mmCIF file of C-alpha atoms in Angstrom:
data_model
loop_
_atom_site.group_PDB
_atom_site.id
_atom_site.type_symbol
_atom_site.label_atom_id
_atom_site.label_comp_id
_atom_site.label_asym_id
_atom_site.label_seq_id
_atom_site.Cartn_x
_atom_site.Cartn_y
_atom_site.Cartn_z
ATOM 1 C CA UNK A 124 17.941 -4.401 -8.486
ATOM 2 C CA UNK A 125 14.488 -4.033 -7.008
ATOM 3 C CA UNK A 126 12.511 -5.240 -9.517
ATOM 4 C CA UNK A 127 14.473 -8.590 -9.259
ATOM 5 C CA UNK A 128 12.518 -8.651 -5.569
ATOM 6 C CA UNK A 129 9.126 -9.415 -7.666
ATOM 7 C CA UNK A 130 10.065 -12.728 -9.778
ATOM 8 C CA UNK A 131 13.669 -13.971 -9.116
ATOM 9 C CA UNK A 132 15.552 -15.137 -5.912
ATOM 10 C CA UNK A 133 18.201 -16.290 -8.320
ATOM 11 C CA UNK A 134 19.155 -13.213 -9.964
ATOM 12 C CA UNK A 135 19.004 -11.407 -6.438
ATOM 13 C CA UNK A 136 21.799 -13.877 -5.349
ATOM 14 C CA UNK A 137 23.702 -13.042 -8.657
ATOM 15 C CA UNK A 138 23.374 -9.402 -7.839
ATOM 16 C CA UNK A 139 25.069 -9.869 -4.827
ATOM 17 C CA UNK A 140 27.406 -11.734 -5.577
ATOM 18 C CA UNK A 141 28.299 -9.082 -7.994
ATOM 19 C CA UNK A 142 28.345 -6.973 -4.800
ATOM 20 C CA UNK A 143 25.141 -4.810 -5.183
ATOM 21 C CA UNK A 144 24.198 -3.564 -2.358
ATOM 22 C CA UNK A 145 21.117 -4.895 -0.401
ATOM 23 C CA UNK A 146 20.943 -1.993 2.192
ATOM 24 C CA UNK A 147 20.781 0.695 -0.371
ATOM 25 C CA UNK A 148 17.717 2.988 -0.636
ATOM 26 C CA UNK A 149 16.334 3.108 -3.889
ATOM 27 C CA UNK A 150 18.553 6.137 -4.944
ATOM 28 C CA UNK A 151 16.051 7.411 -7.636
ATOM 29 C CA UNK A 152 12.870 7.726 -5.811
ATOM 30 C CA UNK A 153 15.178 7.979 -2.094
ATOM 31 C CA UNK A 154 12.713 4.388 -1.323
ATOM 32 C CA UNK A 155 12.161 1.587 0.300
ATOM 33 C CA UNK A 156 15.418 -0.743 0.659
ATOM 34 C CA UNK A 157 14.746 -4.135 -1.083
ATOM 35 C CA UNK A 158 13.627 -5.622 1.760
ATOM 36 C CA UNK A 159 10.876 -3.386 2.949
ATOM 37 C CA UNK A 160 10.016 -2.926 -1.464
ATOM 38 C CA UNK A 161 10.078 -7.032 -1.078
ATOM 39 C CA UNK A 162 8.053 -7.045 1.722
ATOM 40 C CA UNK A 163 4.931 -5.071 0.650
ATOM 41 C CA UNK A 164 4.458 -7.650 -2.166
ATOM 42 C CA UNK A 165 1.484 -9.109 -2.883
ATOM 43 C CA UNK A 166 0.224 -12.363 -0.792
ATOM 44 C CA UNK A 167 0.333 -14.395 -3.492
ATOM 45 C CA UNK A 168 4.005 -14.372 -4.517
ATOM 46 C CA UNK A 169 6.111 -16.713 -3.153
ATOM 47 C CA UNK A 170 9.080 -15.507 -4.830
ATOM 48 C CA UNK A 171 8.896 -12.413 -2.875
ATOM 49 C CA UNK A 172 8.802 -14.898 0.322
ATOM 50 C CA UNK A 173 12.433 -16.579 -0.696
ATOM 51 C CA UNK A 174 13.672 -12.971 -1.645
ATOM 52 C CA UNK A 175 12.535 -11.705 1.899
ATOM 53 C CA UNK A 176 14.035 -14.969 3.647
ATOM 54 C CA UNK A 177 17.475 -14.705 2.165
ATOM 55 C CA UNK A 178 18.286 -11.125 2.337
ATOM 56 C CA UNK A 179 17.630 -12.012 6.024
ATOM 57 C CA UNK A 180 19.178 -15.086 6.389
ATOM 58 C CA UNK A 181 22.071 -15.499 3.616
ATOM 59 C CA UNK A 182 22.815 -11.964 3.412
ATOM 60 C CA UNK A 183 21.883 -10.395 7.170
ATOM 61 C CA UNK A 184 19.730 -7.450 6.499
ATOM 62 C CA UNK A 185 18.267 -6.244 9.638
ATOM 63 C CA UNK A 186 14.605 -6.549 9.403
ATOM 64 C CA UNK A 187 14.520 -3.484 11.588
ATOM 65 C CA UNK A 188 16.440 -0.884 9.297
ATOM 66 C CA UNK A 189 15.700 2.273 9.222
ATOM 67 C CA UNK A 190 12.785 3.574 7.769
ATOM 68 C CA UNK A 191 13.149 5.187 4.227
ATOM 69 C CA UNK A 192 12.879 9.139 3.639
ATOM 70 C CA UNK A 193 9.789 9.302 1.342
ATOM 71 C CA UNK A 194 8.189 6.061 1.791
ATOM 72 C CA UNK A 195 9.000 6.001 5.960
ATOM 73 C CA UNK A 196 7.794 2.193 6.220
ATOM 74 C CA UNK A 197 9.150 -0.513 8.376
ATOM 75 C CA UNK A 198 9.693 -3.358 7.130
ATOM 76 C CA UNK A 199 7.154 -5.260 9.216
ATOM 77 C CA UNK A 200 5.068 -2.051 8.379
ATOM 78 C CA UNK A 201 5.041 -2.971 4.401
ATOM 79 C CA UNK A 202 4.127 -6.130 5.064
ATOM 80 C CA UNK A 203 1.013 -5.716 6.931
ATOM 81 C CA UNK A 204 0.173 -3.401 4.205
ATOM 82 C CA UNK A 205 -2.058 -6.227 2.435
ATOM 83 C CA UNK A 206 -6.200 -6.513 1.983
ATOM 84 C CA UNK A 207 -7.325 -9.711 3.865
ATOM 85 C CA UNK A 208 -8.025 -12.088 0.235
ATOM 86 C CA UNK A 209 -4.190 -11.848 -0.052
ATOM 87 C CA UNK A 210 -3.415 -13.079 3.435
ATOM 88 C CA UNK A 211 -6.030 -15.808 2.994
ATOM 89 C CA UNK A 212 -3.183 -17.406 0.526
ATOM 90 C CA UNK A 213 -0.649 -17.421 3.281
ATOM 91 C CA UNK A 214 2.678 -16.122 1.795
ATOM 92 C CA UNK A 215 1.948 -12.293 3.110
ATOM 93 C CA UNK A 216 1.375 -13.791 6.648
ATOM 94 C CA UNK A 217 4.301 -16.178 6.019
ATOM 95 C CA UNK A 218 6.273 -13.024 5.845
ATOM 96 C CA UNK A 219 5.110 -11.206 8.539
ATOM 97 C CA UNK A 220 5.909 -14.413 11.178
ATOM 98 C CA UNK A 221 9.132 -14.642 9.539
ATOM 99 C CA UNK A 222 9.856 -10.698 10.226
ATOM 100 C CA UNK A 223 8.426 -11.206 14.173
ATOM 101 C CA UNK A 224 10.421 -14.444 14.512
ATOM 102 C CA UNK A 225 13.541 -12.454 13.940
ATOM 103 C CA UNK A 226 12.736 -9.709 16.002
ATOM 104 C CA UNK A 227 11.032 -7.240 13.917
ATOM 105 C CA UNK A 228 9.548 -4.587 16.294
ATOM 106 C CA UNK A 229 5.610 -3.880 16.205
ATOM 107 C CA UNK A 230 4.645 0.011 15.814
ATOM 108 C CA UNK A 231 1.405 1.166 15.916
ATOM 109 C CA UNK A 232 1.580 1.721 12.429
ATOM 110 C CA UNK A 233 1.373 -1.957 11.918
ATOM 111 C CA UNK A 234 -1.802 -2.312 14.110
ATOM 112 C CA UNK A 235 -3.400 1.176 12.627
ATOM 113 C CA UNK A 236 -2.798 -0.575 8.785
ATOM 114 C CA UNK A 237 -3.579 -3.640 9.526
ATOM 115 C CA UNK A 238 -7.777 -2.627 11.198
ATOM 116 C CA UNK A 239 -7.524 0.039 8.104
ATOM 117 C CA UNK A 240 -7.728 -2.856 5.530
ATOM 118 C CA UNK A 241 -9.930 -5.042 7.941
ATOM 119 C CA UNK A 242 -7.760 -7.632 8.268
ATOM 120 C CA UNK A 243 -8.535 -9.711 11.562
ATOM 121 C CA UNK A 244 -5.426 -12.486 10.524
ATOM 122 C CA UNK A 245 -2.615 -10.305 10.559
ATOM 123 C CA UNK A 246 -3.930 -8.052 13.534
ATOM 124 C CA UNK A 247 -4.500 -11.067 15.596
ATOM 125 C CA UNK A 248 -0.988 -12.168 14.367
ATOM 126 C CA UNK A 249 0.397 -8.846 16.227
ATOM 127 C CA UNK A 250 -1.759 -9.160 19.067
ATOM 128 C CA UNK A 251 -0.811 -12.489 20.173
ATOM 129 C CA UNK A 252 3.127 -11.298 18.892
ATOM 130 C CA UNK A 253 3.594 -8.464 21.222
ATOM 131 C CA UNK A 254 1.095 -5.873 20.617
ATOM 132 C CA UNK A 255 0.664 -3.558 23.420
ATOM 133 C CA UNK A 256 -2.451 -1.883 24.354
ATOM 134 C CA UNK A 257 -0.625 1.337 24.260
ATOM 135 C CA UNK A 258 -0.163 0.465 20.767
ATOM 136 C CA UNK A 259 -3.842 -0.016 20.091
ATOM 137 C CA UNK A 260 -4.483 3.617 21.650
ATOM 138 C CA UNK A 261 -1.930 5.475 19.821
ATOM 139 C CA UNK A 262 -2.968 7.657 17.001
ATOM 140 C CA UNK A 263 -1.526 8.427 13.537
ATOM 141 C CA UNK A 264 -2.802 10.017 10.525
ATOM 142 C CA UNK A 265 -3.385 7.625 7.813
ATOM 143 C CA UNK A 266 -5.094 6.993 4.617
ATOM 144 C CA UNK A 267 -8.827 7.565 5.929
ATOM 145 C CA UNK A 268 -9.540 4.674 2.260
ATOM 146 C CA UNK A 269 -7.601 2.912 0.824
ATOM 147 C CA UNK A 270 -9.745 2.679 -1.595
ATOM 148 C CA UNK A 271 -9.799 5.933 -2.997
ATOM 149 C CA UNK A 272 -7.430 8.624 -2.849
ATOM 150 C CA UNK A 273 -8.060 10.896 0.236
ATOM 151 C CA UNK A 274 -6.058 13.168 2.433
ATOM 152 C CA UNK A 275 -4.616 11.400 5.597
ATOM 153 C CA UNK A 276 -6.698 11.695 8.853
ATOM 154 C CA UNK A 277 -6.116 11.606 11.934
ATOM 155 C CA UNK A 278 -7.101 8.286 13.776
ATOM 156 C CA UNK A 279 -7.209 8.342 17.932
ATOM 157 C CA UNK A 280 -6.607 4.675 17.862
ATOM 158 C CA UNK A 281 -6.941 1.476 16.078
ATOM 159 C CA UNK A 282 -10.289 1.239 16.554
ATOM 160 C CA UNK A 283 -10.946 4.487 14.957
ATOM 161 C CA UNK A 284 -8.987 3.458 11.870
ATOM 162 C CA UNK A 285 -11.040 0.651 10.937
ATOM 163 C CA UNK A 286 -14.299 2.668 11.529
ATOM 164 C CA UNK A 287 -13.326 5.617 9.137
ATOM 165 C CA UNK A 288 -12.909 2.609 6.786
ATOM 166 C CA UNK A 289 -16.168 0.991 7.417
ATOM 167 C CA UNK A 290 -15.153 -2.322 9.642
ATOM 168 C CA UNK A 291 -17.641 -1.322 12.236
ATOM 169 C CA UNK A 292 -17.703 -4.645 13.703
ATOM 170 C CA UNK A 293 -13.637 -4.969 13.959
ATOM 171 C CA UNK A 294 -14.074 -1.496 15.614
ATOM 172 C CA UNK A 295 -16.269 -2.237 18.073
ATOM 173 C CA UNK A 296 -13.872 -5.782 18.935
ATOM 174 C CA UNK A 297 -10.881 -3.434 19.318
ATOM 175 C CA UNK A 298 -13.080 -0.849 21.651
ATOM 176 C CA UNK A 299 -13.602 -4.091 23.948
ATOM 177 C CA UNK A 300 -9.939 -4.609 23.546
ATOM 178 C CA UNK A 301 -8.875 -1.012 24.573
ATOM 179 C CA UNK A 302 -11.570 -0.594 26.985
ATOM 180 C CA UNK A 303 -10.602 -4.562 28.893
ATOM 181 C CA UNK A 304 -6.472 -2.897 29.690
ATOM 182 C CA UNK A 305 -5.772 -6.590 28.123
ATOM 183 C CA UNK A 306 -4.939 -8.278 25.079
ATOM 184 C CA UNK A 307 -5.800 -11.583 24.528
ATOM 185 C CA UNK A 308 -4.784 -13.779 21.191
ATOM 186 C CA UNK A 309 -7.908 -13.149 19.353
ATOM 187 C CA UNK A 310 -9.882 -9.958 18.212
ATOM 188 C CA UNK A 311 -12.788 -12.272 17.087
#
């Protein structure tokens, strides 16, 4: 059933009413549920946009379920998982105001992912969503490149994050950030 997440809202709705499951894990890899798989799509795909919109709104999946074993993303967490070109096309930041319209909750994971791929949209998007300072300051260990494979590192904040991934200058707007005790709308 995941792969219908990638190219067809109409088969998803077939699926169901079939009675598949859309809160099940992926039970061969213990995954992502279909939303959170759905989620982490591309920017460009606006089927995965519909497919994320009506297992929300047709068939209620909590945009907040738990995290899965092996992949442990959020759902918002997937889908800040994008390099800025994609956002630029709007359907990955669609997503992500969808998921914070209905209450999706901001982790620092989101903020820590989103300055790791340099992407001032959809950290601006969190900022002016509910971000917390605290947020900005908490550290995680995370892909030090996404580029490349590497062993996770740990980051002391946000700002850290995008430095070990050479966005200097979005580093040194999130020290101001961290260092002010304020957020304001805009990192830029």
């Amino acid at each position: 059933m995941h792969r219908t997440i990638s190219n067809c809202p109409e088969m998803l709705a077939r699926l169901v009413e079939l009675g598949a499951d859309v809160h099940c894990f992926r039970l061969a890899e213990n995954g992502p549920t279909i939303l959170q798989k759905g989620a982490r799509r591309p920017g460009w795909d606006h089927n995965v946009g519909l497919v994320v919109r009506n297992l929300v709104e047709q068939y209620g999946v909590d945009v907040n379920e738990e995290r899965s074993h092996d992949q442990g993303w959020t759902t918002l967490e997937a889908a800040c998982y994008v390099f800025p070109n994609d956002a630029k096309y709007g359907a990955t930041t669609d997503i992500v105001e969808f998921l914070l319209g209905r209450g999706a909750i901001i982790t620092p994971l989101c903020l820590h992912t989103a300055a790791a791929f340099g992407n001032e949209v959809l950290g601006n998007l969190l900022l002016s969503s509910g971000a917390s300072i605290a947020d900005l300051q908490k550290p995680t260990h995370i892909r030090t490149s996404y580029w490349e494979e590497r062993d996770l590192k740990h980051c002391s904040d946000v700002a850290e994050t995008a430095e070990l991934n050479g966005h200097h200058e979005l580093a040194e707007k999130l020290r101001g950030f961290i260092g002010s005790g304020r957020i304001s709308a805009e990192v830029n």
